[in-house]
Short mmCIF file of C-alpha atoms in Angstrom, two decimals:
data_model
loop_
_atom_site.label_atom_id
_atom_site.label_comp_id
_atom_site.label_asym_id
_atom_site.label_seq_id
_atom_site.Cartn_x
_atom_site.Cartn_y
_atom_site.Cartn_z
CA UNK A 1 187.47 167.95 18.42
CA UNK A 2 185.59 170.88 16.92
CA UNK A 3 182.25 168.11 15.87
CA UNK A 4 179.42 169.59 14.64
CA UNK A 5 177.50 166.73 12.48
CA UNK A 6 177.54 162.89 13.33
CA UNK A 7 176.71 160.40 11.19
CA UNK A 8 175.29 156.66 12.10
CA UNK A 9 174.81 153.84 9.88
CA UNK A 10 171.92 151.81 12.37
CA UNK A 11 172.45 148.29 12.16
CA UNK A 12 171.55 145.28 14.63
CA UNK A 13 174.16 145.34 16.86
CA UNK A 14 177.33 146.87 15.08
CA UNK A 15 177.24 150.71 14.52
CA UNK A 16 179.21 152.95 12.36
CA UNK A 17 179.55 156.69 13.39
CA UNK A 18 181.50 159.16 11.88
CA UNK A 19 182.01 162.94 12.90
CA UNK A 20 182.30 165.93 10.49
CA UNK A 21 183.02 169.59 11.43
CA UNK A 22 181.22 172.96 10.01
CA UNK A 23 183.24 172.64 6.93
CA UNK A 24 182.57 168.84 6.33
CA UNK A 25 186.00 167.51 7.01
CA UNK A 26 185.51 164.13 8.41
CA UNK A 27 187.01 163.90 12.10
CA UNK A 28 186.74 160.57 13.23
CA UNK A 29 185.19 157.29 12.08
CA UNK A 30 184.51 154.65 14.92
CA UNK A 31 182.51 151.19 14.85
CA UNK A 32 180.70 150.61 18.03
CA UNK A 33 178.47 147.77 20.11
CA UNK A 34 174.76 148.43 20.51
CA UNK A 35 175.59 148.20 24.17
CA UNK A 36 178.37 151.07 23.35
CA UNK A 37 176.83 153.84 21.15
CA UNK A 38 174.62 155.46 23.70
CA UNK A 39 177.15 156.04 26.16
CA UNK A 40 179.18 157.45 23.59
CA UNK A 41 176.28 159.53 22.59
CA UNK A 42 175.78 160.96 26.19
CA UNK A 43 179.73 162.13 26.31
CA UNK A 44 179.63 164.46 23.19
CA UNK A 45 178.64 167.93 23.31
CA UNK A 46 175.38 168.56 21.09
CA UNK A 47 175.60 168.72 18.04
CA UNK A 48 173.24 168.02 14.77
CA UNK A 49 173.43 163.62 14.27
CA UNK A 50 171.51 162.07 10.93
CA UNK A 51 170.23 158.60 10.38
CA UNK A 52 168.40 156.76 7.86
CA UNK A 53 165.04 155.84 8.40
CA UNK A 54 164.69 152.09 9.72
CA UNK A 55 164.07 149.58 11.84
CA UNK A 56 165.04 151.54 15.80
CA UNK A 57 165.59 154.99 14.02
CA UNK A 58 162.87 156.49 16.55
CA UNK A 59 163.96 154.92 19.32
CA UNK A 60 167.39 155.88 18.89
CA UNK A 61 166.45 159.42 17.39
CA UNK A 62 164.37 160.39 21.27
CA UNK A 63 167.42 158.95 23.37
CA UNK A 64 170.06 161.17 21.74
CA UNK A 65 167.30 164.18 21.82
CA UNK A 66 167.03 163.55 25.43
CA UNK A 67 170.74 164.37 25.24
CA UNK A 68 170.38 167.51 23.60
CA UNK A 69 171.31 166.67 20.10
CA UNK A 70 169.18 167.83 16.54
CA UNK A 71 168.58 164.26 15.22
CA UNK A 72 167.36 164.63 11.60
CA UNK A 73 166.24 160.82 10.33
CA UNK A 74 166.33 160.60 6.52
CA UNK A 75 164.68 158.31 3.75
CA UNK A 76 167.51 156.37 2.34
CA UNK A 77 166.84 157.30 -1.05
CA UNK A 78 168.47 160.81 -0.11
CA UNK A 79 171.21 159.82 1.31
CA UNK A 80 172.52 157.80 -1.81
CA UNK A 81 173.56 161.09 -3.82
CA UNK A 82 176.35 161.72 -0.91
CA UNK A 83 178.16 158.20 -1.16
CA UNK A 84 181.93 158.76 -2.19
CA UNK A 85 183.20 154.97 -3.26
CA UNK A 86 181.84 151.48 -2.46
CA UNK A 87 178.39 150.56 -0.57
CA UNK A 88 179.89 149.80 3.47
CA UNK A 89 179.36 150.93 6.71
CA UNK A 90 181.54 153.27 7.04
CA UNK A 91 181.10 154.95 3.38
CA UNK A 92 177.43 155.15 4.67
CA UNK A 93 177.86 156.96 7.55
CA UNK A 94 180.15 159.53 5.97
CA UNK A 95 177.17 160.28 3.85
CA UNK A 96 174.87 160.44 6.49
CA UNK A 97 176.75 163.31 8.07
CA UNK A 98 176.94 164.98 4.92
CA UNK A 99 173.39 164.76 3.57
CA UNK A 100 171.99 165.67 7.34
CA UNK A 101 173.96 169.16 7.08
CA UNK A 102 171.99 169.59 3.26
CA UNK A 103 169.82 173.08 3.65
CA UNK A 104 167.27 171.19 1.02
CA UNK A 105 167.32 167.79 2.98
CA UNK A 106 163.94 166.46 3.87
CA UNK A 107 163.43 164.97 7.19
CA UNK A 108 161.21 162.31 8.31
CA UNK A 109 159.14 163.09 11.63
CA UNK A 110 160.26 161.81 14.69
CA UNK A 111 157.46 159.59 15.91
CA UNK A 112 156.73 159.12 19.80
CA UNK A 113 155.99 155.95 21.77
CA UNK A 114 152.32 156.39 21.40
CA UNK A 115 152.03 156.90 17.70
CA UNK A 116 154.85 153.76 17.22
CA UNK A 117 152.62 151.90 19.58
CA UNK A 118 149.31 152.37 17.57
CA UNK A 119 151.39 151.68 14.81
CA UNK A 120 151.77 148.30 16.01
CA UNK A 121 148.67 148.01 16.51
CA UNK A 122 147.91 148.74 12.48
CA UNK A 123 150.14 146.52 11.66
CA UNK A 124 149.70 143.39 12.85
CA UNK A 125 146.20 143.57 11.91
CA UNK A 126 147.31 144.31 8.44
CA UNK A 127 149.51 141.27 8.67
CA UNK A 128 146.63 139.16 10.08
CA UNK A 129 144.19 140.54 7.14
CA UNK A 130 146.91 139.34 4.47
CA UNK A 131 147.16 136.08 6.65
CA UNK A 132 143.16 135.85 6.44
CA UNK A 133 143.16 136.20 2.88
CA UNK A 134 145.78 133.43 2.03
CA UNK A 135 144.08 130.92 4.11
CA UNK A 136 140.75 131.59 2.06
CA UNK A 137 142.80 131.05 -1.17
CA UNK A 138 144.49 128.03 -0.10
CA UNK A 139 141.17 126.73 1.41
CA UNK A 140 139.79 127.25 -1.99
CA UNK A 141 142.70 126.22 -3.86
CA UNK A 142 142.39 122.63 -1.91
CA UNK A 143 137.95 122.55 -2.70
CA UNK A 144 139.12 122.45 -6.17
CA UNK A 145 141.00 119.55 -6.41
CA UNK A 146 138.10 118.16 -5.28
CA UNK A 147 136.17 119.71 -7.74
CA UNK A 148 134.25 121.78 -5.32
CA UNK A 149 134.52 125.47 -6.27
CA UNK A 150 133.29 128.39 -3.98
CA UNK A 151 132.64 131.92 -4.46
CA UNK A 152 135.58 134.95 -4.42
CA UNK A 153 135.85 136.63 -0.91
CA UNK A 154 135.64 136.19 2.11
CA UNK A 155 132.30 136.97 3.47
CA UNK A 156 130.94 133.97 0.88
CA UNK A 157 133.85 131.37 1.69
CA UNK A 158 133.72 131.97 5.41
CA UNK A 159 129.71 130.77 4.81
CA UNK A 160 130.43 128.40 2.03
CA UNK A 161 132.98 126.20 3.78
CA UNK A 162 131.58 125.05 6.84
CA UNK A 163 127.85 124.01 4.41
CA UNK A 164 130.42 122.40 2.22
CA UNK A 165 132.23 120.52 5.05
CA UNK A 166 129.20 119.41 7.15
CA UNK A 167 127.80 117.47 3.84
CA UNK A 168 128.53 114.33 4.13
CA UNK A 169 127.51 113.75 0.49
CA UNK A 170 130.48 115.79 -0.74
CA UNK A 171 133.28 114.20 -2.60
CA UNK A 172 135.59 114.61 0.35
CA UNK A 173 137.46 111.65 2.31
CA UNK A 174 137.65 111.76 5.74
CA UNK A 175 141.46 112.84 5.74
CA UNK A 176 140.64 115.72 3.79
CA UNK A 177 137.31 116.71 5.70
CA UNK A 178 139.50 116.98 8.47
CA UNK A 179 142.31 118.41 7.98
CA UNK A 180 140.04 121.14 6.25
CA UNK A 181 137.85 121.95 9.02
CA UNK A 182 141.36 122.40 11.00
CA UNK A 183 142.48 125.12 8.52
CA UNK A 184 138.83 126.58 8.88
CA UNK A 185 139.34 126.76 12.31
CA UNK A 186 142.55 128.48 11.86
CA UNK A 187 140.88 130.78 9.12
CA UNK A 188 137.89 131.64 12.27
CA UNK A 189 140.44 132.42 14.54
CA UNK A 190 142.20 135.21 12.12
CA UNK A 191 139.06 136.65 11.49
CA UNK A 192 138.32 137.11 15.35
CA UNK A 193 141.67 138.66 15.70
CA UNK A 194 141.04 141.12 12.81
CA UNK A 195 137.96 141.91 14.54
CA UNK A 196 139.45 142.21 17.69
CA UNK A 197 141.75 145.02 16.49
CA UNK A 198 138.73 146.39 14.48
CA UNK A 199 136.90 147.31 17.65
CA UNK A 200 140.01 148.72 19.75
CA UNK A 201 140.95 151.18 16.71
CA UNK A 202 137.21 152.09 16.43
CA UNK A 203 137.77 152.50 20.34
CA UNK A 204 140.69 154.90 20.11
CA UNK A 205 139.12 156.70 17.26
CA UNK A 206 136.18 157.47 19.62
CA UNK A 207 138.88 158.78 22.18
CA UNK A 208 140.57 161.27 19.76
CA UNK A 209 139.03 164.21 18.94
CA UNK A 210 140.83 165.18 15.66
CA UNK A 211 140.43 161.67 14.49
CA UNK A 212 136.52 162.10 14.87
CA UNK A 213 137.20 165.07 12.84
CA UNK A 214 138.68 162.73 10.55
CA UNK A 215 136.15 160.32 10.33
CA UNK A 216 133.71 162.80 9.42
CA UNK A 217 135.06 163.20 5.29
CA UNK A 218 133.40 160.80 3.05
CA UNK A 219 135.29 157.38 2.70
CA UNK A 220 137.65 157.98 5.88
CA UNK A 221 137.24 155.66 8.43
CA UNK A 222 138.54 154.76 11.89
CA UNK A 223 141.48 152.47 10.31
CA UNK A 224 142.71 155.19 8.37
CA UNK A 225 142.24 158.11 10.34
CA UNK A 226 144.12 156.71 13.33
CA UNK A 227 146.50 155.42 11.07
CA UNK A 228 146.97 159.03 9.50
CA UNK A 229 147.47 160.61 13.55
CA UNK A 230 149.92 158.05 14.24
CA UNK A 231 151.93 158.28 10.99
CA UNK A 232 151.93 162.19 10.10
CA UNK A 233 151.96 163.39 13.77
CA UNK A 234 152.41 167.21 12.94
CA UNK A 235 150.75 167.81 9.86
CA UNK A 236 152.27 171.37 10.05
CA UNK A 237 155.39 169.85 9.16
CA UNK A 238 154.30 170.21 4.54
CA UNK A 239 153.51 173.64 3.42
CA UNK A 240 150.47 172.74 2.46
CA UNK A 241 147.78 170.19 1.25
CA UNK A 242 149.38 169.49 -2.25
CA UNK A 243 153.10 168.92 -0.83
CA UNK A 244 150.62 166.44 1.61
CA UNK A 245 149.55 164.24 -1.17
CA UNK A 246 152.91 164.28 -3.27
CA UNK A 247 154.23 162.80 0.29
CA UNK A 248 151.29 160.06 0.11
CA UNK A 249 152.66 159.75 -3.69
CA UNK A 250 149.11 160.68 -5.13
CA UNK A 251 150.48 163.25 -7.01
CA UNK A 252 150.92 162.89 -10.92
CA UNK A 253 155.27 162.37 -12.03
CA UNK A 254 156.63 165.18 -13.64
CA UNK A 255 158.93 164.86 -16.89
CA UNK A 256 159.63 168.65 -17.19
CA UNK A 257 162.40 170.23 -19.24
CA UNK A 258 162.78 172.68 -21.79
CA UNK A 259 159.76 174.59 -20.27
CA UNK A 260 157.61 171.67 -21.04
CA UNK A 261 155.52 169.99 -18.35
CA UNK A 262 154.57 166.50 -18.93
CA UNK A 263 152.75 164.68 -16.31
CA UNK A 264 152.54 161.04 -15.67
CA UNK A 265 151.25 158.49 -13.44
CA UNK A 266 151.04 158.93 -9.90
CA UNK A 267 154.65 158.62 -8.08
CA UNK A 268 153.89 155.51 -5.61
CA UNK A 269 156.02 156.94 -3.28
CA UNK A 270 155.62 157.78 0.63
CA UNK A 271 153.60 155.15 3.26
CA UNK A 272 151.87 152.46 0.59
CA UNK A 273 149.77 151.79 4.00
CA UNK A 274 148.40 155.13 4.08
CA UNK A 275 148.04 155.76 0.31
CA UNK A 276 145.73 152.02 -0.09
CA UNK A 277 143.64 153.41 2.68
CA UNK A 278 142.65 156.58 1.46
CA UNK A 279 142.38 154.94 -2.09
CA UNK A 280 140.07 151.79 -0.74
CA UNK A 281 137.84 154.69 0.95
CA UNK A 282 138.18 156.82 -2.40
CA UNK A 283 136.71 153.77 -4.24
CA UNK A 284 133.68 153.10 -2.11
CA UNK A 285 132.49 156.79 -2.33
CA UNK A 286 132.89 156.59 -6.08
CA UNK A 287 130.83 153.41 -6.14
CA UNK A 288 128.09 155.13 -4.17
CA UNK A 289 128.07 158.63 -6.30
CA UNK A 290 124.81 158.22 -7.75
CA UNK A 291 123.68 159.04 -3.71
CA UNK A 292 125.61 162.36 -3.85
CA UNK A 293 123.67 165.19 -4.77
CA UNK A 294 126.08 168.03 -3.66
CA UNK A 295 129.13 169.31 -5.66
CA UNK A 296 131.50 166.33 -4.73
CA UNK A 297 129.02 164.09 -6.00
CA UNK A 298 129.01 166.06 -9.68
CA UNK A 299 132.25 166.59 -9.77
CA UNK A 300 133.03 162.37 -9.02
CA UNK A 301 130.49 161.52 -11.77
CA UNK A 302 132.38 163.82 -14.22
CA UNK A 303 135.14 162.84 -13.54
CA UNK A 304 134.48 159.16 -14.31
CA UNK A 305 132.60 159.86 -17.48
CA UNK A 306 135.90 161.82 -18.92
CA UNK A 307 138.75 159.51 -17.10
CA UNK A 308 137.23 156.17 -15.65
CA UNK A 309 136.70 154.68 -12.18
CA UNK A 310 139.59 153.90 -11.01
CA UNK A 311 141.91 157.24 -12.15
CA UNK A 312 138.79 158.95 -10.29
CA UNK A 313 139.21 156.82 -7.11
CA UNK A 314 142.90 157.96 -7.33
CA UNK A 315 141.91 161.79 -7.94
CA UNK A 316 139.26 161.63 -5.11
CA UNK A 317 142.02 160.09 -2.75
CA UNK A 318 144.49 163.46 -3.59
CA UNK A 319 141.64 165.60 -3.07
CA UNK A 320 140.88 163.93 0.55
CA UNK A 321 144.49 164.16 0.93
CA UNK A 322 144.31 168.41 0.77
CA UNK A 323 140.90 168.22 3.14
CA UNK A 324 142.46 166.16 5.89
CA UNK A 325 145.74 168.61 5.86
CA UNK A 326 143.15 171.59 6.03
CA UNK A 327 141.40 169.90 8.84
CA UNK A 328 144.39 169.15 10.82
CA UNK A 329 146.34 172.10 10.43
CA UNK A 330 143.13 174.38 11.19
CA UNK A 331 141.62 172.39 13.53
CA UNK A 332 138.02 172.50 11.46
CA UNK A 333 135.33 170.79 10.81
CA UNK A 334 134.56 168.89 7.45
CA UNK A 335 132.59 171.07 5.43
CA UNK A 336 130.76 168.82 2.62
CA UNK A 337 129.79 172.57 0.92
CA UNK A 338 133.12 173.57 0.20
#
């Protein structure tokens, strides 16, 4: 058969794959075993094979590369449009093979080991960080039906709890002293985790030279500049900085028609991990603006008398956006001056 695009619908163990030639015609439809569909891969002649972006796309995407296939890996979202009938496997995979053949289809990049791999590495400390901060709520939560109320964040509970728990002149009983000072234990051993991963990032930041480039702009730090290397890969891959941040969803939505442009809040979409990094670091250097004297500085504390703090966080996050696609696509320095 004459196949020139292949479709898969990933799932955990049961696959459906369907085959189109150069005019679209579907050729064959076939549901196959994990253990099944990359043999059957191997045994057909390359051609171009789409999947949606999900759990195993990469790993799937580099083992039919190695056979000499195009694998294009898709957001979801684009692959709707192309769905003839109702939502099942197999209606899925037709439109995968259609919307993979699309000349205005947008593909996601194919990741290797070592980016997936400090990828894991990002997040499980974000899960442990999310993990960290529930067990301070709930430690505070329980205080108060005490009536024993601590200071918000961390830094004050993690130094407020164990005073608090070594007073014997508290209102706490022994069961609840106890089984306290085993959550606080828990909450310790999170927090030595999260530093744990702290200090290897910091130590693979170190390693890579265009994350020390990185580092270098205002309010970018080792977290997110390894996590930007890891995600983007190629930055090469958007035309240029602006196409960047609409990817990171800084950019404002459009309602355009009739030849008038209305703009609206930023879109949300792309890596939310990515995006509340840059925006966290965008945040800190607007806090500290009345330290910058050069033209960032002016233009941040404009910018907040005229729109507010946190729609200039936001705007200062887009503009980083454009500077670290500069920096990575020219392989330059970060020049505060321009």
């Amino acid at each position: 058969m004459n196949v020139t695009t292949i479709g898969i619908d990933l799932a955990k163990n049961t696959f459906s794959v369907c085959g189109c030639n150069a005019h679209g015609k579907v050729l064959f439809r076939k549901s196959l075993h994990r253990d099944k569909l990359h043999a059957f891969m191997a045994q057909q002649r390359p051609c171009l094979v789409g999947m949606e972006a999900c759990s195993g796309a990469h790993h799937w995407a580099r083992l039919f590369q190695s056979h000499g296939h195009t694998v294009g890996i898709m957001a979801p979202k684009f692959v709707t449009p192309f769905r003839k009938g109702g939502k099942n496997d197999g209606n899925d995979a037709v439109a995968i093979a259609l919307a993979v053949s699309h000349p205005e289809m947008r593909f996601v990049a194919i990741k290797s080991p070592e980016q997936q791999a400090a990828l894991c590495l990002h997040r499980l400390r974000e899960g442990l960080v999310q993990d960290r901060t529930a067990q301070v709520n709930r430690l505070r939560g329980l205080l108060s039906e005490f009536g024993i109320v601590i200071p918000q964040g961390f830094g004050e509970a993690r130094h407020a709890i164990p005073r608090i728990l070594a007073d014997t002149n508290s209102p706490l009983p022994v069961l609840a002293r106890r089984l306290l000072q085993d959550a606080y234990e828990h909450l310790e051993h999170i927090h030595q985790q999260v530093l744990a991963y702290d200090r290897e990032i910091e130590a693979i930041a170190r390693q890579h030279e265009a994350a020390k480039r990185l580092t270098a702009i205002p309010g970018i730090g080792p977290v997110t500049a390894t996590a930007l290397i890891a995600t983007v890969g190629d930055f090469r891959q958007f035309k240029n900085g602006r196409q960047f941040a609409a990817w990171l969803g800084l950019t404002p939505r459009q309602f355009t028609t009739g030849g008038k442009t209305r703009l609206g809040r930023i879109t949300k979409q792309g890596d939310t991990y990515l995006r509340t990094l840059l925006i966290h670091g965008a945040r800190a250097v607007v806090a500290r603006r009345d330290q910058k004297e050069d033209a960032i500085g002016e233009w941040i504390r404009a910018l907040v008398n005229r729109a507010g703090f946190k729609r200039t966080a936001v705007a200062l996050a887009a503009r980083q956006a454009r500077v670290i696609w500069a920096i990575m696509t020219k392989n330059s320095e970060y020049n505060a001056m321009l």
